[in-house]
Tab-separated table of C-alpha atoms and ligand atoms in Angstrom:
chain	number	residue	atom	x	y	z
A	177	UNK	CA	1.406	51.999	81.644
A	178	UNK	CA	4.770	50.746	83.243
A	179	UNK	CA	5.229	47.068	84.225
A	180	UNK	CA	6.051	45.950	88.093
A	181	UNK	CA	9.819	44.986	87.800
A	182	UNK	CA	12.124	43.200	89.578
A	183	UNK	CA	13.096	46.821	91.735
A	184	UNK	CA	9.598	46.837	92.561
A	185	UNK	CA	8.774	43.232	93.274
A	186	UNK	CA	12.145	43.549	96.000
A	187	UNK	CA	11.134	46.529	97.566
A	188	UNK	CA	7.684	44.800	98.158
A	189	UNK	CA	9.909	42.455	100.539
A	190	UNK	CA	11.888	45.039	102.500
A	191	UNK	CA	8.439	47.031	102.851
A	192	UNK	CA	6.902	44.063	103.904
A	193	UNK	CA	3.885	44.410	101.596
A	194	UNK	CA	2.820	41.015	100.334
A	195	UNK	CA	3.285	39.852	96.365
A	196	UNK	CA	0.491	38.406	94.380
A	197	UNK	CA	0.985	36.099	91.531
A	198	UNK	CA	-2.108	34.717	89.518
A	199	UNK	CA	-1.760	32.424	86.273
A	200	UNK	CA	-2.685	32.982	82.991
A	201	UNK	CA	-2.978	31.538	79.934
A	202	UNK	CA	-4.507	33.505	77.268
A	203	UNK	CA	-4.919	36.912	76.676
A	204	UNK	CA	-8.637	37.052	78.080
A	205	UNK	CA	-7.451	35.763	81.788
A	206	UNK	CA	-4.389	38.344	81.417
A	207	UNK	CA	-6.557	41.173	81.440
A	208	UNK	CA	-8.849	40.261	84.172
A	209	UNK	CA	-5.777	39.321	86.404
A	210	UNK	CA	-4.088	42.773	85.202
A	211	UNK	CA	-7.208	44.812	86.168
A	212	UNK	CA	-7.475	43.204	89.436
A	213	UNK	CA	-4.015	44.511	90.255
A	214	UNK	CA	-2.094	41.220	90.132
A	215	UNK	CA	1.490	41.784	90.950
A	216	UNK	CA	2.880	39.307	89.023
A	217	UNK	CA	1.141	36.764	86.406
A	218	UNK	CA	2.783	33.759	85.879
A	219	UNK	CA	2.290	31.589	82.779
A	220	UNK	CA	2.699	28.462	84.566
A	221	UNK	CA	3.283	25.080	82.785
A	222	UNK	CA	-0.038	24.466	84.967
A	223	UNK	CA	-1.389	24.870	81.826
A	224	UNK	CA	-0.627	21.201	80.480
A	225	UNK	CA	-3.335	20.240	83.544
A	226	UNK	CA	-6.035	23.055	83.137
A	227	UNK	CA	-5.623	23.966	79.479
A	228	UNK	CA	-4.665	20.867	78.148
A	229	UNK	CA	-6.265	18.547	80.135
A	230	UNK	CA	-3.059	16.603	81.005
A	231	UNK	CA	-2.531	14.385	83.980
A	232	UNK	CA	0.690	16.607	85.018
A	233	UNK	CA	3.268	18.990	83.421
A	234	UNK	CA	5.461	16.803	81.953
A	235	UNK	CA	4.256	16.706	78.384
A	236	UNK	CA	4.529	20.482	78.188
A	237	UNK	CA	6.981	21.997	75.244
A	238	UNK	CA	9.023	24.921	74.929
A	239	UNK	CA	6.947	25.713	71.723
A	240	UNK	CA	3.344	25.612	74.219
A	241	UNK	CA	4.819	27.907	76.416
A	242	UNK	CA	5.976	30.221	74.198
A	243	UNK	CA	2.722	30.746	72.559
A	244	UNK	CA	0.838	31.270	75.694
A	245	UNK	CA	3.208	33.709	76.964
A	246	UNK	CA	2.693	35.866	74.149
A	247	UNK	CA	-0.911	35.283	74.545
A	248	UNK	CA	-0.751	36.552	78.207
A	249	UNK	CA	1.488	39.261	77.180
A	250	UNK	CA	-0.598	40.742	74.732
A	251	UNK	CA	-3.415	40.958	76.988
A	252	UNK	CA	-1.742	42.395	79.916
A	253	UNK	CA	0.179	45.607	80.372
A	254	UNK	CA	1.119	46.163	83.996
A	255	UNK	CA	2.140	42.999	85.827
A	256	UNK	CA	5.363	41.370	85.442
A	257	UNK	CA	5.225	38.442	83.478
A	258	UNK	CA	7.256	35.274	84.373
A	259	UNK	CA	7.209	32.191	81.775
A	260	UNK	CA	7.481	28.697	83.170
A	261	UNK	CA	10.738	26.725	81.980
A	262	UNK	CA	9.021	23.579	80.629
A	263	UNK	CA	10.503	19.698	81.743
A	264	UNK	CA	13.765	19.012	79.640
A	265	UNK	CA	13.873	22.825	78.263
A	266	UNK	CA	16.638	23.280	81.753
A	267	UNK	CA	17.708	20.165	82.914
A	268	UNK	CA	20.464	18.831	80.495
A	269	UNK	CA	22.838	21.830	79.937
A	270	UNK	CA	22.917	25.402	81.238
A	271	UNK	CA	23.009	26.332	77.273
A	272	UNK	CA	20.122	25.096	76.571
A	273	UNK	CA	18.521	26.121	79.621
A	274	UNK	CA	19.547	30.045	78.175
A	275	UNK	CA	18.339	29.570	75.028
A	276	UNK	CA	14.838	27.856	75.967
A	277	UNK	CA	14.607	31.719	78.676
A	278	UNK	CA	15.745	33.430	75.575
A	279	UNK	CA	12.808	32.401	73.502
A	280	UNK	CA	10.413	33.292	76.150
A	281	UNK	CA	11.923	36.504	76.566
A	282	UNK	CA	12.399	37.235	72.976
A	283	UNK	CA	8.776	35.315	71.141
A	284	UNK	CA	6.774	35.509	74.493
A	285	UNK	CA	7.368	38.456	75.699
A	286	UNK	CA	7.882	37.622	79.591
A	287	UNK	CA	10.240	40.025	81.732
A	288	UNK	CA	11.560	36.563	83.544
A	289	UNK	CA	11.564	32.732	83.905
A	290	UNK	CA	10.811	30.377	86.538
A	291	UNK	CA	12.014	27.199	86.721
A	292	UNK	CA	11.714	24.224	89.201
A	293	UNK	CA	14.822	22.856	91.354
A	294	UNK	CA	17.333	23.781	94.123
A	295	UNK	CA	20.896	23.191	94.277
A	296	UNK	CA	20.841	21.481	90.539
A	297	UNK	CA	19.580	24.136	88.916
A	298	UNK	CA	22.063	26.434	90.211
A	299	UNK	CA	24.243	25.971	86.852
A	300	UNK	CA	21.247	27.050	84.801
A	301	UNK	CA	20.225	29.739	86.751
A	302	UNK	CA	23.398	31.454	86.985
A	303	UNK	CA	23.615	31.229	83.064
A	304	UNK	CA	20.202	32.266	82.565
A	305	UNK	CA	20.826	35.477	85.062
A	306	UNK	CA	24.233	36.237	83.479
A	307	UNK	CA	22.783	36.822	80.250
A	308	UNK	CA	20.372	39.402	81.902
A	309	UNK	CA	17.101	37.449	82.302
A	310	UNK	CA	15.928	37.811	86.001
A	311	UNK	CA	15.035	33.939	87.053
A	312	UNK	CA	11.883	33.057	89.553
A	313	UNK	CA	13.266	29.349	91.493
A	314	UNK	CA	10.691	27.283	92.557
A	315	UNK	CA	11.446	24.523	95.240
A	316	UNK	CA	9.787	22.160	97.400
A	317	UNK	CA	6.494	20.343	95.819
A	318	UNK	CA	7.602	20.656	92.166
A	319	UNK	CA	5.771	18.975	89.839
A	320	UNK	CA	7.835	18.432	87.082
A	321	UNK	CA	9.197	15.545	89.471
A	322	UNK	CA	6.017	14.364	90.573
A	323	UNK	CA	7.289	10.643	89.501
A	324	UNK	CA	10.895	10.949	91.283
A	325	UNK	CA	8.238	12.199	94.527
A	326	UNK	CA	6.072	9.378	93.844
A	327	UNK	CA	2.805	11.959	93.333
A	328	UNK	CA	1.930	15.482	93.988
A	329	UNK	CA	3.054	15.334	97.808
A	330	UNK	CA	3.990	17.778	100.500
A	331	UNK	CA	8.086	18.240	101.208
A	332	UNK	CA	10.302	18.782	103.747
A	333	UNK	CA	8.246	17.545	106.250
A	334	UNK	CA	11.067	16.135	108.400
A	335	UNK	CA	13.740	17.710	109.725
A	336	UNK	CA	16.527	16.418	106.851
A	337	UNK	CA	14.171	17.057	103.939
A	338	UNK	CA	13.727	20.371	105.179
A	339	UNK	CA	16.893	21.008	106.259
A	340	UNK	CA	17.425	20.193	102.346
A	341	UNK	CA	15.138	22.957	101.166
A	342	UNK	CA	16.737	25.669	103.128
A	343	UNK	CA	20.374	25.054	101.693
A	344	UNK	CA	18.449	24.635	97.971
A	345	UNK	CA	16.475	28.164	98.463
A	346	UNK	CA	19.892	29.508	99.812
A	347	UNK	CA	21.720	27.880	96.424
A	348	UNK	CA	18.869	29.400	94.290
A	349	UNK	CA	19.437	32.908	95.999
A	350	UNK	CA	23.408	32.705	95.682
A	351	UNK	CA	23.031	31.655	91.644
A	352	UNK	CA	21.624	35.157	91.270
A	353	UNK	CA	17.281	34.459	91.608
A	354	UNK	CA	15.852	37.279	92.319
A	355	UNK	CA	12.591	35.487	93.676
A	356	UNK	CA	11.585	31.917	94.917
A	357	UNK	CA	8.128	30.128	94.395
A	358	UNK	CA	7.580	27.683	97.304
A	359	UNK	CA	5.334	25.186	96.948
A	360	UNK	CA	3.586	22.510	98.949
A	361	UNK	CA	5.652	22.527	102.194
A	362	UNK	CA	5.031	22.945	105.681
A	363	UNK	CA	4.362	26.570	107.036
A	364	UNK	CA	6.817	26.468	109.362
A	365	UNK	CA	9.524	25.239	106.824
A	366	UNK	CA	8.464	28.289	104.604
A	367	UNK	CA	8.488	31.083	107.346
A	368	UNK	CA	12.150	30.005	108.145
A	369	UNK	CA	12.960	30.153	104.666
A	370	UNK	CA	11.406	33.829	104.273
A	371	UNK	CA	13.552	35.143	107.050
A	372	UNK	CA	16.503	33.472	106.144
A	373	UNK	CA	16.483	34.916	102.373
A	374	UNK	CA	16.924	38.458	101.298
A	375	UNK	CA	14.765	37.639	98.098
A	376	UNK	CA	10.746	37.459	98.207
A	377	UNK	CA	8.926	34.200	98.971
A	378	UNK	CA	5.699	33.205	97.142
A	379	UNK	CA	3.739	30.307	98.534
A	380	UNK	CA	1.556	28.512	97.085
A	381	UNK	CA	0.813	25.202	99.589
A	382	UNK	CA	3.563	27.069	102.269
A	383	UNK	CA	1.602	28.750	104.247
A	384	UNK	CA	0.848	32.479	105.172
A	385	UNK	CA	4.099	33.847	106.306
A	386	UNK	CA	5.589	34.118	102.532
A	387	UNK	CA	6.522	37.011	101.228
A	388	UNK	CA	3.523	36.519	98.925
A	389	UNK	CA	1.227	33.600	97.278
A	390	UNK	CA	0.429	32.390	94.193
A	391	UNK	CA	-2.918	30.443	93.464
A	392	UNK	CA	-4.070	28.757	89.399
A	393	UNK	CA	-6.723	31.335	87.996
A	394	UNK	CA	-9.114	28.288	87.216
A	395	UNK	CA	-8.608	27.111	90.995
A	396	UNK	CA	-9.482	31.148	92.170
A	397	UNK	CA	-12.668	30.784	90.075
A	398	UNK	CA	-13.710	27.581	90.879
A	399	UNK	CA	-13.705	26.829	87.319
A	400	UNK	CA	-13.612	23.340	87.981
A	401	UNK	CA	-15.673	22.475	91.156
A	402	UNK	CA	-14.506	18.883	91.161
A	403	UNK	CA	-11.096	19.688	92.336
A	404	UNK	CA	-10.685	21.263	95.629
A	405	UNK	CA	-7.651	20.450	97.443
A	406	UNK	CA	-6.087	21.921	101.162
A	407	UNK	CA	-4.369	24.804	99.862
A	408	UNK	CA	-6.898	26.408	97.407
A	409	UNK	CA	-9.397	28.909	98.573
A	410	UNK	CA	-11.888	29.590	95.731
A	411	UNK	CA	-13.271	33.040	95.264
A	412	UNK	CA	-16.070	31.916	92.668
A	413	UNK	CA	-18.201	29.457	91.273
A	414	UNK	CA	-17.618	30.241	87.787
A	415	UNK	CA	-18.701	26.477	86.732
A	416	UNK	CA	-21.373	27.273	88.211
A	417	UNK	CA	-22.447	30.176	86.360
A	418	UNK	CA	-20.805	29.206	83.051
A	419	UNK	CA	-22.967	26.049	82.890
A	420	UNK	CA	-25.848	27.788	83.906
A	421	UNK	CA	-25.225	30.254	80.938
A	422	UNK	CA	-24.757	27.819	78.420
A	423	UNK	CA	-27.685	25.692	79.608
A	424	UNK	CA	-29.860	28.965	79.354
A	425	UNK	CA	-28.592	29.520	75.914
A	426	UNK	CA	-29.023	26.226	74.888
A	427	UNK	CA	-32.723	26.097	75.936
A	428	UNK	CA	-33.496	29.327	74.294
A	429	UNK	CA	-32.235	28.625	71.100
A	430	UNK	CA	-34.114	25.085	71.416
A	431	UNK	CA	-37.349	27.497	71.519
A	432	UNK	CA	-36.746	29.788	69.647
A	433	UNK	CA	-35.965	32.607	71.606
A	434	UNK	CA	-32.511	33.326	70.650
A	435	UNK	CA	-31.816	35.508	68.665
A	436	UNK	CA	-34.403	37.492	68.759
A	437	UNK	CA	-35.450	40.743	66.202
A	438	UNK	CA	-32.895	42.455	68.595
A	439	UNK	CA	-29.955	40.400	67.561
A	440	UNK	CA	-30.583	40.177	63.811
A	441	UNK	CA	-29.304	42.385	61.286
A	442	UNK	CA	-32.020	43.814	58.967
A	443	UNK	CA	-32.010	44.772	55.451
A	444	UNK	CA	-31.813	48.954	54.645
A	445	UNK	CA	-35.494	49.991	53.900
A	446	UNK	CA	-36.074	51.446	50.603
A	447	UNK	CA	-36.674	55.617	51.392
A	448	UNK	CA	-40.128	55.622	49.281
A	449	UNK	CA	-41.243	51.938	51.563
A	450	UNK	CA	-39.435	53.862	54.984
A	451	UNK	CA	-42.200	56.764	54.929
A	452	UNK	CA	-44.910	54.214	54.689
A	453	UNK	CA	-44.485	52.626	58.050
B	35	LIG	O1	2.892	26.009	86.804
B	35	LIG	C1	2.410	26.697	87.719
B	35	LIG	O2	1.299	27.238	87.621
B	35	LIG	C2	3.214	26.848	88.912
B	35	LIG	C3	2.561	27.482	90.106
B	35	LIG	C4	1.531	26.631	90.688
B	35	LIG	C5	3.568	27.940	91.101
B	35	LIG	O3	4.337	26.483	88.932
């Protein structure tokens, strides 16, 4: 089966038919977001939060996101894959910012990178593209500077700040991106920046006049029902259902019911002892 590319994920744009990104993790989530007919997957450095049960990205490594890309990309085989650029894998020299895209190319198996940043990044980004790796930006609420933004907040809410983000999505286009994640800003902000670019939008907190969105698989599923902000719609209850599972599991091993004759293995009957019953 042939991956989406990067020819397919532009066209998408000029055709005006919307992108859809879903994370992953592991190879399990891969292939339910693959069958569902996911665009794109992203292996987001999310995963510090949902999978590791971090209070925010930052203590995410290049080696973690390496082996859940190759997780994801052994359980998927028709979206395009984009790896998340961990904190400090980018952000001191374009070099290192290459080879950290390489390894996710080369050990995870992703067909690009994302990372998080506007005109700063542009170095990086044109380093990363000039070696052949397509690059996914990612601007406004990024949370690899959630300290320098003093929390998880929305951006470019006034008119300097988001004035700010247009020339940083425009910098991110001109270093050679061939796609920009915006998060967390206002809708209005994020329509402007659609039009104005020639590369495909995907908003996640921006509203629905991207050129696509991008949601957290555990947010989609309602995996965890405590955590429910604005910009998530949840299309399940799995915590529901998951606890409910285990609790009925639980109980029925408790009683005894589980396994039952059904579930066991038995020993081969001896032919003479077989005609008997
Ligand atoms: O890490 C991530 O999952 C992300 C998305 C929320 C865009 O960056």
């Amino acid at each position: 089966m042939k991956r989406t590319t990067v020819l397919d994920l532009r066209k998408k744009k000029a055709d005006n038919d919307k992108i859809v990104m879903i994370t992953a993790y592991d190879a399990t989530m891969a292939r339910l977001v693959d069958m569902a007919g996911a665009d794109m997957v992203l292996v987001g450095d999310s995963l510090g939060m949902v999978v590791q049960g971090r209070d925010d990205t930052l203590g995410v490594t290049l080696d973690h996101m390496v082996y859940h890309c190759a997780c994801v990309a052994r359980g998927s085989e028709r979206a395009h894959l984009v790896g998340d650029m961990p904190f400090m894998s980018f952000q001191v020299s374009a070099e290192d910012a290459l080879r950290a895209a390489g390894r996710l190319v080369q050990e995870g198996h992703v067909q690009s990178v994302k990372l998080e940043g506007g005109s700063t990044v542009v170095p990086a980004v044109e380093r990363i593209v000039g070696a052949g790796i397509p690059v996914v930006g990612h601007i406004g609420l990024t949370p690899q500077s959630v300290h320098a933004m003093g929390g998880f907040k929305v951006q470019g809410r006034s008119e300097d700040d988001g004035e700010r983000l247009i020339q940083d999505a425009l910098a991110v286009q001109e270093a050679g991106a061939f796609c920009l994640v915006l998060e967390g800003i206002p809708r209005e902000l994020a329509a402007e920046i659609t039009h104005r670019l020639d590369i495909p939008t995907v908003g996640i907190g921006a509203g629905p006049d991207c050129d696509g969105q991008v949601l957290v698989c555990n947010d989609v599923l309602g995996m965890d029902l405590r955590f429910s902000p604005k910009f998530v719609k949840r299309y399940a209850s799995v915590e529901q259902v998951a606890v409910e599972a285990f609790e009925q599991y639980a109980s029925e091993v408790r009683s005894g019911e589980f396994p039952s004759t059904d579930h066991s293995f038995h020993r081969k009957r001896p032919a003479k002892l077989a005609r008997l019953y």
